[in-house]
Amino acid sequence: MKIFTILQSSFVLSAVFAAVLPDSNDSNQLELNPLEDDESSSSNDDSNDDIPTLCSKGEYVISSSAQLEQLYECDDIIGSLIISNYQQPTIDTGDIKTISGDFVVVNATNLVRVDTPKLRKVGGEFVLKELTSLTSLNLPRLTQIGSIRWNVLPILSTVSFGDNVEKISSIIISDTSLIGFAGFNVEYLDILNLNNNRFLESINLNLKGVKQQLSVSANAKNILVSFPHLEWANNVTIKDVSSINLDAIEKVNSSLEVIDNNFQAFKLPKLSSVGGTLSLIENYNLKEIEFPNVSEIGGGLKIVNNTQVGKINFFPKLNVIGGAIEFLGDFKEASFNKLKLVKGSAIINSKSDGLDCSKWIHGGSTDDSVGASIIRGGNIVCTAGSKQQTIKFDQEGEIIDEEISIIEDNDSKRKNVDYSNNGNKLSWKIDLTDFIFGLGILLLVSI
């Protein structure tokens, strides 16, 4: 018996991903009708020869245990089973073995327990929504599910499956008291989204691929996340995580976001490409970063406010960045040995005076020789301590305009130098305050 370990809690978790989960008013729009008795015990329809008419009505809206018990004679429900405005403390699906459509439970504030003793398959969505008294799910034979969408189950205490779930396409679980998540024997999912489960301390799945979205965020601060066999994913978001294992991942088709985590090391030894933007943002304990085989980033590259990172030098094979770059922090070095092309602009801002901005201007980030920049058709704004350089490039990487600003401590005065693209024209710009001050001195002298 596979069991999700759950921690009982009286806290109600309120944060919900509205973009993914349904609007809270949807459940109020269900039309409740009493289940009608049917004199016929079997159907003459050739497509459902052995299915009683009672069991093949397309949609069942249930509001009481008495209505539900009328379906006990059905091994198979052809349609969706929707339980809403249910007042009893337990739901028992009796002898029902399969539900071809959705299995939905909503608007049941007194519900404490759901038992599905013989249910093996839900063809559509298995939806549990806003069941604030629900403490346990007993699903001993359920192995095939179209998708799971569980949201706002704040005191759920036990979820038990029998054999491993071997067929499911999507899992979205939010606002529960789960403390562990494992036991799914599937290799591929469309969506895995586990968010705002404040007691969830471990996730361990043997997935190989995620077709649309892999997102883990806002769960327990000490959560340990492991996807040891994951080879590829479309979009990946890792947020508020204490430990992460993505050692096998080779490709991210779209974006990879690593935000506000607690781990000290983030290493993706096999990752070769990211199709969209790669973001490392506000991981305040992060010290060790390794992307040894990434050669191409299709979108932008953001490395922002990772306060323990002193050098941005962990992309030794990166050749092309398809979008803009943004580096912000207290780093002394930003070097990319193989980088040849950045198709967008660049914002590089370090508190350290030790950062050499010139390496980003002429001939690439690590080449001191004068040549075309790796930035094509955009701008570089590079700040190192009190010195800021703003450079504009054409599509060939040649300098169109350059401005150097010396930022004083009070940030009240800046002196700027402009260079044309041939470097022969030089002009000084003095701000209005300096001009007025100088003019006043001249007037006093003349008097």
Coordinates of N, CA and C in Angstrom, one line a residue, residues 215-219 236-242 257-262:
S215 N 6.6 22.8 -12.2 CA 6.7 24.0 -11.3 C 6.5 23.5 -9.9
V216 N 7.5 23.8 -9.1 CA 7.5 23.5 -7.6 C 7.8 24.9 -6.9
S217 N 6.8 25.3 -6.1 CA 7.0 26.7 -5.5 C 6.1 26.8 -4.3
A218 N 6.7 27.6 -3.4 CA 6.0 28.0 -2.2 C 5.4 26.9 -1.3
N219 N 6.3 25.8 -1.2 CA 5.9 24.7 -0.3 C 6.8 24.9 1.0
V236 N 10.4 25.1 -16.7 CA 10.7 24.7 -15.4 C 10.8 25.9 -14.5
T237 N 10.1 25.8 -13.3 CA 10.2 26.8 -12.3 C 10.5 26.1 -11.0
I238 N 11.6 26.5 -10.4 CA 12.0 26.0 -9.1 C 12.1 27.1 -8.1
K239 N 11.2 27.2 -7.1 CA 11.1 28.3 -6.2 C 10.9 27.9 -4.7
D240 N 11.7 28.5 -3.8 CA 11.5 28.2 -2.4 C 11.9 26.7 -2.1
V241 N 13.0 26.3 -2.6 CA 13.4 24.9 -2.5 C 14.7 24.8 -1.7
S242 N 14.8 23.8 -0.8 CA 16.0 23.6 0.0 C 17.1 22.8 -0.7
E257 N 13.6 28.8 -14.7 CA 13.6 29.8 -13.6 C 14.0 29.2 -12.3
V258 N 15.0 29.7 -11.7 CA 15.4 29.3 -10.4 C 15.4 30.5 -9.5
I259 N 14.4 30.6 -8.6 CA 14.2 31.8 -7.9 C 14.0 31.6 -6.4
D260 N 14.7 32.4 -5.6 CA 14.5 32.5 -4.2 C 14.5 31.1 -3.5
N261 N 15.6 30.4 -3.8 CA 15.8 29.1 -3.2 C 16.8 29.1 -2.0
N262 N 16.8 28.1 -1.2 CA 17.7 28.0 -0.1 C 18.9 27.2 -0.2

